[in-house]
Amino acid sequence: MPYALAPQRKKRKAPAFHKLWEPVGKNFPNMPPLNSRGDRPLQMDFEQQLKALVFFHLEEHKSGRHLLQVLQDDDFARQEIA
């Protein structure tokens, strides 16, 4: 069952996220684009997928559903990733 985030948690910044993303962001223009291997087009581009992965590991989410719940509720996550 999804949990409700505390209002004070929504307003915090994640300096660790930006520190980890900085080297990737500098080298990101040199990376090849991510292509779909199937008939369905990708719903997220490569940059969004990498940001979600970094955020997932920094926040120590328990599951993908938990991450999706946070992406819906947390302003920082919504702004930076989705």
PDB file of N, CA, C and O in Angstrom:
ATOM      1  N   MET A   1       0.843  -1.176   0.000  1.00  0.00           N
ATOM      2  CA  MET A   1       0.000   0.000   0.000  1.00  0.00           C
ATOM      3  C   MET A   1       0.888   1.239   0.000  1.00  0.00           C
ATOM      4  O   MET A   1       1.814   1.350   0.787  1.00  0.00           O
ATOM      5  N   PRO A   2       0.630   2.190  -0.879  1.00  0.00           N
ATOM      6  CA  PRO A   2       1.448   3.406  -0.922  1.00  0.00           C
ATOM      7  C   PRO A   2       1.287   4.231   0.350  1.00  0.00           C
ATOM      8  O   PRO A   2       0.238   4.214   0.980  1.00  0.00           O
ATOM      9  N   TYR A   3       2.330   4.892   0.703  1.00  0.00           N
ATOM     10  CA  TYR A   3       2.267   5.738   1.888  1.00  0.00           C
ATOM     11  C   TYR A   3       2.247   7.202   1.470  1.00  0.00           C
ATOM     12  O   TYR A   3       2.702   7.556   0.389  1.00  0.00           O
ATOM     13  N   ALA A   4       1.706   8.040   2.329  1.00  0.00           N
ATOM     14  CA  ALA A   4       1.671   9.475   2.065  1.00  0.00           C
ATOM     15  C   ALA A   4       2.971  10.092   2.559  1.00  0.00           C
ATOM     16  O   ALA A   4       3.451   9.765   3.637  1.00  0.00           O
ATOM     17  N   LEU A   5       3.530  10.949   1.758  1.00  0.00           N
ATOM     18  CA  LEU A   5       4.767  11.620   2.145  1.00  0.00           C
ATOM     19  C   LEU A   5       4.467  12.773   3.083  1.00  0.00           C
ATOM     20  O   LEU A   5       3.461  13.456   2.948  1.00  0.00           O
ATOM     21  N   ALA A   6       5.367  12.985   4.010  1.00  0.00           N
ATOM     22  CA  ALA A   6       5.225  14.106   4.931  1.00  0.00           C
ATOM     23  C   ALA A   6       5.471  15.402   4.161  1.00  0.00           C
ATOM     24  O   ALA A   6       6.334  15.451   3.282  1.00  0.00           O
ATOM     25  N   PRO A   7       4.730  16.477   4.450  1.00  0.00           N
ATOM     26  CA  PRO A   7       4.904  17.733   3.703  1.00  0.00           C
ATOM     27  C   PRO A   7       6.322  18.291   3.784  1.00  0.00           C
ATOM     28  O   PRO A   7       6.816  18.863   2.832  1.00  0.00           O
ATOM     29  N   GLN A   8       7.001  18.116   4.926  1.00  0.00           N
ATOM     30  CA  GLN A   8       8.350  18.650   5.049  1.00  0.00           C
ATOM     31  C   GLN A   8       9.327  17.888   4.151  1.00  0.00           C
ATOM     32  O   GLN A   8      10.324  18.430   3.715  1.00  0.00           O
ATOM     33  N   ARG A   9       9.034  16.646   3.825  1.00  0.00           N
ATOM     34  CA  ARG A   9       9.924  15.874   2.970  1.00  0.00           C
ATOM     35  C   ARG A   9       9.839  16.324   1.513  1.00  0.00           C
ATOM     36  O   ARG A   9      10.793  16.221   0.772  1.00  0.00           O
ATOM     37  N   LYS A  10       8.701  16.836   1.098  1.00  0.00           N
ATOM     38  CA  LYS A  10       8.518  17.260  -0.284  1.00  0.00           C
ATOM     39  C   LYS A  10       9.382  18.461  -0.642  1.00  0.00           C
ATOM     40  O   LYS A  10       9.768  18.621  -1.773  1.00  0.00           O
ATOM     41  N   LYS A  11       9.693  19.286   0.321  1.00  0.00           N
ATOM     42  CA  LYS A  11      10.378  20.549   0.042  1.00  0.00           C
ATOM     43  C   LYS A  11      11.892  20.441   0.093  1.00  0.00           C
ATOM     44  O   LYS A  11      12.577  21.372  -0.267  1.00  0.00           O
ATOM     45  N   ARG A  12      12.420  19.313   0.494  1.00  0.00           N
ATOM     46  CA  ARG A  12      13.870  19.225   0.650  1.00  0.00           C
ATOM     47  C   ARG A  12      14.557  19.075  -0.696  1.00  0.00           C
ATOM     48  O   ARG A  12      13.988  18.605  -1.663  1.00  0.00           O
ATOM     49  N   LYS A  13      15.779  19.473  -0.744  1.00  0.00           N
ATOM     50  CA  LYS A  13      16.594  19.349  -1.951  1.00  0.00           C
ATOM     51  C   LYS A  13      17.478  18.112  -1.801  1.00  0.00           C
ATOM     52  O   LYS A  13      17.712  17.636  -0.713  1.00  0.00           O
ATOM     53  N   ALA A  14      17.971  17.617  -2.902  1.00  0.00           N
ATOM     54  CA  ALA A  14      18.821  16.437  -2.886  1.00  0.00           C
ATOM     55  C   ALA A  14      20.189  16.787  -3.472  1.00  0.00           C
ATOM     56  O   ALA A  14      20.427  16.593  -4.658  1.00  0.00           O
ATOM     57  N   PRO A  15      21.106  17.313  -2.648  1.00  0.00           N
ATOM     58  CA  PRO A  15      22.419  17.671  -3.185  1.00  0.00           C
ATOM     59  C   PRO A  15      23.188  16.448  -3.665  1.00  0.00           C
ATOM     60  O   PRO A  15      23.971  16.539  -4.599  1.00  0.00           O
ATOM     61  N   ALA A  16      22.960  15.294  -3.056  1.00  0.00           N
ATOM     62  CA  ALA A  16      23.649  14.084  -3.491  1.00  0.00           C
ATOM     63  C   ALA A  16      23.229  13.711  -4.904  1.00  0.00           C
ATOM     64  O   ALA A  16      24.042  13.226  -5.692  1.00  0.00           O
ATOM     65  N   PHE A  17      21.977  13.925  -5.237  1.00  0.00           N
ATOM     66  CA  PHE A  17      21.501  13.624  -6.591  1.00  0.00           C
ATOM     67  C   PHE A  17      22.254  14.471  -7.613  1.00  0.00           C
ATOM     68  O   PHE A  17      22.736  13.960  -8.617  1.00  0.00           O
ATOM     69  N   HIS A  18      22.386  15.753  -7.351  1.00  0.00           N
ATOM     70  CA  HIS A  18      23.064  16.642  -8.299  1.00  0.00           C
ATOM     71  C   HIS A  18      24.561  16.338  -8.375  1.00  0.00           C
ATOM     72  O   HIS A  18      25.159  16.459  -9.444  1.00  0.00           O
ATOM     73  N   LYS A  19      25.162  15.942  -7.248  1.00  0.00           N
ATOM     74  CA  LYS A  19      26.581  15.582  -7.268  1.00  0.00           C
ATOM     75  C   LYS A  19      26.826  14.337  -8.102  1.00  0.00           C
ATOM     76  O   LYS A  19      27.817  14.245  -8.817  1.00  0.00           O
ATOM     77  N   LEU A  20      25.936  13.360  -7.990  1.00  0.00           N
ATOM     78  CA  LEU A  20      26.092  12.145  -8.786  1.00  0.00           C
ATOM     79  C   LEU A  20      25.737  12.365 -10.251  1.00  0.00           C
ATOM     80  O   LEU A  20      26.289  11.717 -11.132  1.00  0.00           O
ATOM     81  N   TRP A  21      24.802  13.256 -10.503  1.00  0.00           N
ATOM     82  CA  TRP A  21      24.365  13.472 -11.879  1.00  0.00           C
ATOM     83  C   TRP A  21      25.322  14.365 -12.660  1.00  0.00           C
ATOM     84  O   TRP A  21      25.384  14.297 -13.887  1.00  0.00           O
ATOM     85  N   GLU A  22      26.108  15.198 -11.985  1.00  0.00           N
ATOM     86  CA  GLU A  22      26.980  16.162 -12.665  1.00  0.00           C
ATOM     87  C   GLU A  22      27.939  15.515 -13.662  1.00  0.00           C
ATOM     88  O   GLU A  22      27.999  15.946 -14.819  1.00  0.00           O
ATOM     89  N   PRO A  23      28.701  14.454 -13.310  1.00  0.00           N
ATOM     90  CA  PRO A  23      29.592  13.867 -14.315  1.00  0.00           C
ATOM     91  C   PRO A  23      28.835  13.236 -15.482  1.00  0.00           C
ATOM     92  O   PRO A  23      29.283  13.278 -16.618  1.00  0.00           O
ATOM     93  N   VAL A  24      27.677  12.662 -15.202  1.00  0.00           N
ATOM     94  CA  VAL A  24      26.873  12.067 -16.271  1.00  0.00           C
ATOM     95  C   VAL A  24      26.348  13.168 -17.188  1.00  0.00           C
ATOM     96  O   VAL A  24      26.364  13.024 -18.413  1.00  0.00           O
ATOM     97  N   GLY A  25      25.885  14.259 -16.591  1.00  0.00           N
ATOM     98  CA  GLY A  25      25.364  15.367 -17.381  1.00  0.00           C
ATOM     99  C   GLY A  25      26.409  15.982 -18.301  1.00  0.00           C
ATOM    100  O   GLY A  25      26.103  16.415 -19.412  1.00  0.00           O
ATOM    101  N   LYS A  26      27.665  16.002 -17.846  1.00  0.00           N
ATOM    102  CA  LYS A  26      28.735  16.549 -18.685  1.00  0.00           C
ATOM    103  C   LYS A  26      29.025  15.646 -19.883  1.00  0.00           C
ATOM    104  O   LYS A  26      29.342  16.125 -20.960  1.00  0.00           O
ATOM    105  N   ASN A  27      28.921  14.343 -19.687  1.00  0.00           N
ATOM    106  CA  ASN A  27      29.230  13.395 -20.756  1.00  0.00           C
ATOM    107  C   ASN A  27      28.000  12.938 -21.526  1.00  0.00           C
ATOM    108  O   ASN A  27      28.119  12.153 -22.461  1.00  0.00           O
ATOM    109  N   PHE A  28      26.846  13.404 -21.134  1.00  0.00           N
ATOM    110  CA  PHE A  28      25.619  12.931 -21.754  1.00  0.00           C
ATOM    111  C   PHE A  28      25.524  13.247 -23.253  1.00  0.00           C
ATOM    112  O   PHE A  28      25.052  12.400 -24.013  1.00  0.00           O
ATOM    113  N   PRO A  29      25.970  14.395 -23.736  1.00  0.00           N
ATOM    114  CA  PRO A  29      25.882  14.657 -25.184  1.00  0.00           C
ATOM    115  C   PRO A  29      26.684  13.666 -26.030  1.00  0.00           C
ATOM    116  O   PRO A  29      26.382  13.456 -27.197  1.00  0.00           O
ATOM    117  N   ASN A  30      27.695  13.030 -25.461  1.00  0.00           N
ATOM    118  CA  ASN A  30      28.528  12.082 -26.207  1.00  0.00           C
ATOM    119  C   ASN A  30      27.942  10.675 -26.230  1.00  0.00           C
ATOM    120  O   ASN A  30      28.461   9.812 -26.939  1.00  0.00           O
ATOM    121  N   MET A  31      26.906  10.417 -25.455  1.00  0.00           N
ATOM    122  CA  MET A  31      26.320   9.081 -25.389  1.00  0.00           C
ATOM    123  C   MET A  31      25.376   8.846 -26.568  1.00  0.00           C
ATOM    124  O   MET A  31      24.672   9.755 -26.989  1.00  0.00           O
ATOM    125  N   PRO A  32      25.355   7.611 -27.074  1.00  0.00           N
ATOM    126  CA  PRO A  32      24.423   7.309 -28.170  1.00  0.00           C
ATOM    127  C   PRO A  32      22.984   7.281 -27.654  1.00  0.00           C
ATOM    128  O   PRO A  32      22.745   6.966 -26.488  1.00  0.00           O
ATOM    129  N   PRO A  33      22.013   7.586 -28.508  1.00  0.00           N
ATOM    130  CA  PRO A  33      20.620   7.567 -28.063  1.00  0.00           C
ATOM    131  C   PRO A  33      20.145   6.132 -27.801  1.00  0.00           C
ATOM    132  O   PRO A  33      20.667   5.176 -28.385  1.00  0.00           O
ATOM    133  N   LEU A  34      19.182   6.004 -26.932  1.00  0.00           N
ATOM    134  CA  LEU A  34      18.602   4.703 -26.605  1.00  0.00           C
ATOM    135  C   LEU A  34      17.481   4.413 -27.592  1.00  0.00           C
ATOM    136  O   LEU A  34      16.590   5.232 -27.789  1.00  0.00           O
ATOM    137  N   ASN A  35      17.543   3.261 -28.232  1.00  0.00           N
ATOM    138  CA  ASN A  35      16.538   2.874 -29.214  1.00  0.00           C
ATOM    139  C   ASN A  35      15.721   1.701 -28.696  1.00  0.00           C
ATOM    140  O   ASN A  35      16.242   0.823 -28.007  1.00  0.00           O
ATOM    141  N   SER A  36      14.480   1.664 -29.080  1.00  0.00           N
ATOM    142  CA  SER A  36      13.600   0.571 -28.703  1.00  0.00           C
ATOM    143  C   SER A  36      13.949  -0.670 -29.515  1.00  0.00           C
ATOM    144  O   SER A  36      14.204  -0.592 -30.712  1.00  0.00           O
ATOM    145  N   ARG A  37      13.944  -1.828 -28.859  1.00  0.00           N
ATOM    146  CA  ARG A  37      14.235  -3.072 -29.560  1.00  0.00           C
ATOM    147  C   ARG A  37      12.967  -3.771 -30.023  1.00  0.00           C
ATOM    148  O   ARG A  37      13.025  -4.744 -30.738  1.00  0.00           O
ATOM    149  N   GLY A  38      11.827  -3.302 -29.588  1.00  0.00           N
ATOM    150  CA  GLY A  38      10.567  -3.930 -29.944  1.00  0.00           C
ATOM    151  C   GLY A  38       9.700  -3.022 -30.792  1.00  0.00           C
ATOM    152  O   GLY A  38      10.160  -2.021 -31.350  1.00  0.00           O
ATOM    153  N   ASP A  39       8.427  -3.380 -30.878  1.00  0.00           N
ATOM    154  CA  ASP A  39       7.482  -2.596 -31.665  1.00  0.00           C
ATOM    155  C   ASP A  39       7.000  -1.353 -30.926  1.00  0.00           C
ATOM    156  O   ASP A  39       6.599  -0.379 -31.545  1.00  0.00           O
ATOM    157  N   ARG A  40       7.014  -1.406 -29.593  1.00  0.00           N
ATOM    158  CA  ARG A  40       6.553  -0.265 -28.798  1.00  0.00           C
ATOM    159  C   ARG A  40       7.628   0.789 -28.683  1.00  0.00           C
ATOM    160  O   ARG A  40       8.783   0.477 -28.418  1.00  0.00           O
ATOM    161  N   PRO A  41       7.270   2.048 -28.851  1.00  0.00           N
ATOM    162  CA  PRO A  41       8.262   3.112 -28.620  1.00  0.00           C
ATOM    163  C   PRO A  41       8.523   3.272 -27.118  1.00  0.00           C
ATOM    164  O   PRO A  41       7.700   2.915 -26.283  1.00  0.00           O
ATOM    165  N   LEU A  42       9.679   3.784 -26.785  1.00  0.00           N
ATOM    166  CA  LEU A  42      10.035   3.997 -25.391  1.00  0.00           C
ATOM    167  C   LEU A  42       9.182   5.110 -24.785  1.00  0.00           C
ATOM    168  O   LEU A  42       8.898   6.108 -25.450  1.00  0.00           O
ATOM    169  N   GLN A  43       8.795   4.947 -23.533  1.00  0.00           N
ATOM    170  CA  GLN A  43       7.995   5.962 -22.858  1.00  0.00           C
ATOM    171  C   GLN A  43       8.881   7.005 -22.176  1.00  0.00           C
ATOM    172  O   GLN A  43       8.443   8.124 -21.933  1.00  0.00           O
ATOM    173  N   MET A  44      10.096   6.627 -21.857  1.00  0.00           N
ATOM    174  CA  MET A  44      11.059   7.544 -21.241  1.00  0.00           C
ATOM    175  C   MET A  44      12.320   7.534 -22.094  1.00  0.00           C
ATOM    176  O   MET A  44      12.713   6.495 -22.616  1.00  0.00           O
ATOM    177  N   ASP A  45      12.964   8.700 -22.198  1.00  0.00           N
ATOM    178  CA  ASP A  45      14.226   8.698 -22.922  1.00  0.00           C
ATOM    179  C   ASP A  45      15.346   8.243 -21.984  1.00  0.00           C
ATOM    180  O   ASP A  45      15.143   7.998 -20.801  1.00  0.00           O
ATOM    181  N   PHE A  46      16.547   8.116 -22.519  1.00  0.00           N
ATOM    182  CA  PHE A  46      17.669   7.568 -21.766  1.00  0.00           C
ATOM    183  C   PHE A  46      18.020   8.433 -20.560  1.00  0.00           C
ATOM    184  O   PHE A  46      18.320   7.926 -19.480  1.00  0.00           O
ATOM    185  N   GLU A  47      17.957   9.733 -20.718  1.00  0.00           N
ATOM    186  CA  GLU A  47      18.277  10.647 -19.620  1.00  0.00           C
ATOM    187  C   GLU A  47      17.299  10.466 -18.461  1.00  0.00           C
ATOM    188  O   GLU A  47      17.702  10.402 -17.300  1.00  0.00           O
ATOM    189  N   GLN A  48      16.015  10.362 -18.758  1.00  0.00           N
ATOM    190  CA  GLN A  48      15.016  10.158 -17.713  1.00  0.00           C
ATOM    191  C   GLN A  48      15.217   8.818 -17.016  1.00  0.00           C
ATOM    192  O   GLN A  48      15.063   8.714 -15.798  1.00  0.00           O
ATOM    193  N   GLN A  49      15.568   7.784 -17.765  1.00  0.00           N
ATOM    194  CA  GLN A  49      15.801   6.476 -17.163  1.00  0.00           C
ATOM    195  C   GLN A  49      17.014   6.501 -16.236  1.00  0.00           C
ATOM    196  O   GLN A  49      16.981   5.925 -15.147  1.00  0.00           O
ATOM    197  N   LEU A  50      18.084   7.172 -16.654  1.00  0.00           N
ATOM    198  CA  LEU A  50      19.269   7.272 -15.792  1.00  0.00           C
ATOM    199  C   LEU A  50      18.976   8.065 -14.520  1.00  0.00           C
ATOM    200  O   LEU A  50      19.403   7.688 -13.424  1.00  0.00           O
ATOM    201  N   LYS A  51      18.251   9.164 -14.658  1.00  0.00           N
ATOM    202  CA  LYS A  51      17.905   9.967 -13.483  1.00  0.00           C
ATOM    203  C   LYS A  51      17.028   9.173 -12.522  1.00  0.00           C
ATOM    204  O   LYS A  51      17.208   9.241 -11.310  1.00  0.00           O
ATOM    205  N   ALA A  52      16.082   8.409 -13.058  1.00  0.00           N
ATOM    206  CA  ALA A  52      15.224   7.584 -12.204  1.00  0.00           C
ATOM    207  C   ALA A  52      16.045   6.525 -11.480  1.00  0.00           C
ATOM    208  O   ALA A  52      15.815   6.246 -10.294  1.00  0.00           O
ATOM    209  N   LEU A  53      17.020   5.938 -12.156  1.00  0.00           N
ATOM    210  CA  LEU A  53      17.871   4.927 -11.533  1.00  0.00           C
ATOM    211  C   LEU A  53      18.721   5.524 -10.416  1.00  0.00           C
ATOM    212  O   LEU A  53      18.837   4.944  -9.329  1.00  0.00           O
ATOM    213  N   VAL A  54      19.305   6.693 -10.653  1.00  0.00           N
ATOM    214  CA  VAL A  54      20.101   7.364  -9.610  1.00  0.00           C
ATOM    215  C   VAL A  54      19.206   7.707  -8.426  1.00  0.00           C
ATOM    216  O   VAL A  54      19.555   7.448  -7.266  1.00  0.00           O
ATOM    217  N   PHE A  55      18.046   8.276  -8.692  1.00  0.00           N
ATOM    218  CA  PHE A  55      17.118   8.643  -7.616  1.00  0.00           C
ATOM    219  C   PHE A  55      16.655   7.411  -6.852  1.00  0.00           C
ATOM    220  O   PHE A  55      16.561   7.426  -5.628  1.00  0.00           O
ATOM    221  N   PHE A  56      16.374   6.320  -7.553  1.00  0.00           N
ATOM    222  CA  PHE A  56      15.929   5.073  -6.927  1.00  0.00           C
ATOM    223  C   PHE A  56      16.954   4.571  -5.917  1.00  0.00           C
ATOM    224  O   PHE A  56      16.617   4.192  -4.804  1.00  0.00           O
ATOM    225  N   HIS A  57      18.233   4.612  -6.287  1.00  0.00           N
ATOM    226  CA  HIS A  57      19.266   4.098  -5.395  1.00  0.00           C
ATOM    227  C   HIS A  57      19.620   5.068  -4.275  1.00  0.00           C
ATOM    228  O   HIS A  57      19.965   4.635  -3.169  1.00  0.00           O
ATOM    229  N   LEU A  58      19.524   6.354  -4.521  1.00  0.00           N
ATOM    230  CA  LEU A  58      19.809   7.320  -3.457  1.00  0.00           C
ATOM    231  C   LEU A  58      18.739   7.292  -2.368  1.00  0.00           C
ATOM    232  O   LEU A  58      19.049   7.392  -1.186  1.00  0.00           O
ATOM    233  N   GLU A  59      17.498   7.185  -2.757  1.00  0.00           N
ATOM    234  CA  GLU A  59      16.400   7.211  -1.797  1.00  0.00           C
ATOM    235  C   GLU A  59      16.108   5.842  -1.194  1.00  0.00           C
ATOM    236  O   GLU A  59      15.289   5.730  -0.311  1.00  0.00           O
ATOM    237  N   GLU A  60      16.760   4.798  -1.698  1.00  0.00           N
ATOM    238  CA  GLU A  60      16.601   3.429  -1.196  1.00  0.00           C
ATOM    239  C   GLU A  60      15.140   2.998  -1.204  1.00  0.00           C
ATOM    240  O   GLU A  60      14.596   2.564  -0.188  1.00  0.00           O
ATOM    241  N   HIS A  61      14.510   3.111  -2.361  1.00  0.00           N
ATOM    242  CA  HIS A  61      13.127   2.677  -2.490  1.00  0.00           C
ATOM    243  C   HIS A  61      13.044   1.161  -2.394  1.00  0.00           C
ATOM    244  O   HIS A  61      13.976   0.453  -2.757  1.00  0.00           O
ATOM    245  N   LYS A  62      11.901   0.682  -1.927  1.00  0.00           N
ATOM    246  CA  LYS A  62      11.719  -0.757  -1.728  1.00  0.00           C
ATOM    247  C   LYS A  62      11.323  -1.471  -3.009  1.00  0.00           C
ATOM    248  O   LYS A  62      11.570  -2.653  -3.155  1.00  0.00           O
ATOM    249  N   SER A  63      10.677  -0.770  -3.926  1.00  0.00           N
ATOM    250  CA  SER A  63      10.223  -1.407  -5.160  1.00  0.00           C
ATOM    251  C   SER A  63      10.001  -0.344  -6.231  1.00  0.00           C
ATOM    252  O   SER A  63      10.044   0.853  -5.962  1.00  0.00           O
ATOM    253  N   GLY A  64       9.739  -0.804  -7.427  1.00  0.00           N
ATOM    254  CA  GLY A  64       9.423   0.104  -8.517  1.00  0.00           C
ATOM    255  C   GLY A  64       8.115   0.831  -8.282  1.00  0.00           C
ATOM    256  O   GLY A  64       7.964   1.998  -8.655  1.00  0.00           O
ATOM    257  N   ARG A  65       7.157   0.149  -7.655  1.00  0.00           N
ATOM    258  CA  ARG A  65       5.878   0.800  -7.342  1.00  0.00           C
ATOM    259  C   ARG A  65       6.067   1.944  -6.355  1.00  0.00           C
ATOM    260  O   ARG A  65       5.425   2.978  -6.459  1.00  0.00           O
ATOM    261  N   HIS A  66       6.949   1.719  -5.398  1.00  0.00           N
ATOM    262  CA  HIS A  66       7.244   2.769  -4.424  1.00  0.00           C
ATOM    263  C   HIS A  66       7.858   3.974  -5.130  1.00  0.00           C
ATOM    264  O   HIS A  66       7.513   5.125  -4.842  1.00  0.00           O
ATOM    265  N   LEU A  67       8.754   3.721  -6.078  1.00  0.00           N
ATOM    266  CA  LEU A  67       9.356   4.810  -6.851  1.00  0.00           C
ATOM    267  C   LEU A  67       8.295   5.560  -7.653  1.00  0.00           C
ATOM    268  O   LEU A  67       8.284   6.788  -7.684  1.00  0.00           O
ATOM    269  N   LEU A  68       7.384   4.844  -8.287  1.00  0.00           N
ATOM    270  CA  LEU A  68       6.318   5.498  -9.054  1.00  0.00           C
ATOM    271  C   LEU A  68       5.425   6.350  -8.159  1.00  0.00           C
ATOM    272  O   LEU A  68       5.002   7.435  -8.546  1.00  0.00           O
ATOM    273  N   GLN A  69       5.147   5.864  -6.946  1.00  0.00           N
ATOM    274  CA  GLN A  69       4.341   6.637  -5.996  1.00  0.00           C
ATOM    275  C   GLN A  69       5.063   7.929  -5.622  1.00  0.00           C
ATOM    276  O   GLN A  69       4.463   9.000  -5.578  1.00  0.00           O
ATOM    277  N   VAL A  70       6.358   7.840  -5.389  1.00  0.00           N
ATOM    278  CA  VAL A  70       7.139   9.033  -5.037  1.00  0.00           C
ATOM    279  C   VAL A  70       7.194   9.994  -6.219  1.00  0.00           C
ATOM    280  O   VAL A  70       7.099  11.207  -6.044  1.00  0.00           O
ATOM    281  N   LEU A  71       7.329   9.475  -7.434  1.00  0.00           N
ATOM    282  CA  LEU A  71       7.348  10.338  -8.611  1.00  0.00           C
ATOM    283  C   LEU A  71       6.040  11.099  -8.778  1.00  0.00           C
ATOM    284  O   LEU A  71       6.024  12.216  -9.281  1.00  0.00           O
ATOM    285  N   GLN A  72       4.931  10.512  -8.341  1.00  0.00           N
ATOM    286  CA  GLN A  72       3.647  11.201  -8.417  1.00  0.00           C
ATOM    287  C   GLN A  72       3.500  12.242  -7.316  1.00  0.00           C
ATOM    288  O   GLN A  72       2.909  13.296  -7.529  1.00  0.00           O
ATOM    289  N   ASP A  73       4.043  11.960  -6.132  1.00  0.00           N
ATOM    290  CA  ASP A  73       3.799  12.808  -4.968  1.00  0.00           C
ATOM    291  C   ASP A  73       4.892  13.836  -4.689  1.00  0.00           C
ATOM    292  O   ASP A  73       4.609  14.897  -4.143  1.00  0.00           O
ATOM    293  N   ASP A  74       6.129  13.541  -5.017  1.00  0.00           N
ATOM    294  CA  ASP A  74       7.257  14.384  -4.635  1.00  0.00           C
ATOM    295  C   ASP A  74       7.560  15.399  -5.739  1.00  0.00           C
ATOM    296  O   ASP A  74       7.816  15.031  -6.895  1.00  0.00           O
ATOM    297  N   ASP A  75       7.546  16.672  -5.396  1.00  0.00           N
ATOM    298  CA  ASP A  75       7.782  17.738  -6.372  1.00  0.00           C
ATOM    299  C   ASP A  75       9.189  17.674  -6.958  1.00  0.00           C
ATOM    300  O   ASP A  75       9.395  17.871  -8.143  1.00  0.00           O
ATOM    301  N   PHE A  76      10.193  17.414  -6.091  1.00  0.00           N
ATOM    302  CA  PHE A  76      11.569  17.346  -6.572  1.00  0.00           C
ATOM    303  C   PHE A  76      11.719  16.230  -7.602  1.00  0.00           C
ATOM    304  O   PHE A  76      12.289  16.430  -8.679  1.00  0.00           O
ATOM    305  N   ALA A  77      11.213  15.059  -7.287  1.00  0.00           N
ATOM    306  CA  ALA A  77      11.341  13.915  -8.191  1.00  0.00           C
ATOM    307  C   ALA A  77      10.608  14.181  -9.502  1.00  0.00           C
ATOM    308  O   ALA A  77      11.116  13.876 -10.580  1.00  0.00           O
ATOM    309  N   ARG A  78       9.442  14.750  -9.406  1.00  0.00           N
ATOM    310  CA  ARG A  78       8.659  15.047 -10.608  1.00  0.00           C
ATOM    311  C   ARG A  78       9.379  16.069 -11.487  1.00  0.00           C
ATOM    312  O   ARG A  78       9.431  15.948 -12.708  1.00  0.00           O
ATOM    313  N   GLN A  79       9.968  17.074 -10.878  1.00  0.00           N
ATOM    314  CA  GLN A  79      10.651  18.124 -11.630  1.00  0.00           C
ATOM    315  C   GLN A  79      11.950  17.625 -12.251  1.00  0.00           C
ATOM    316  O   GLN A  79      12.245  17.929 -13.400  1.00  0.00           O
ATOM    317  N   GLU A  80      12.747  16.858 -11.528  1.00  0.00           N
ATOM    318  CA  GLU A  80      14.049  16.441 -12.003  1.00  0.00           C
ATOM    319  C   GLU A  80      13.999  15.233 -12.926  1.00  0.00           C
ATOM    320  O   GLU A  80      14.810  15.124 -13.834  1.00  0.00           O
ATOM    321  N   ILE A  81      13.082  14.326 -12.712  1.00  0.00           N
ATOM    322  CA  ILE A  81      13.079  13.073 -13.471  1.00  0.00           C
ATOM    323  C   ILE A  81      11.989  13.041 -14.523  1.00  0.00           C
ATOM    324  O   ILE A  81      12.249  12.865 -15.697  1.00  0.00           O
ATOM    325  N   ALA A  82      10.770  13.160 -14.085  1.00  0.00           N
ATOM    326  CA  ALA A  82       9.658  13.022 -15.021  1.00  0.00           C
ATOM    327  C   ALA A  82       9.350  14.349 -15.555  1.00  0.00           C
ATOM    328  O   ALA A  82       8.940  14.984 -16.186  1.00  0.00           O
TER     329      ALA A  82
END
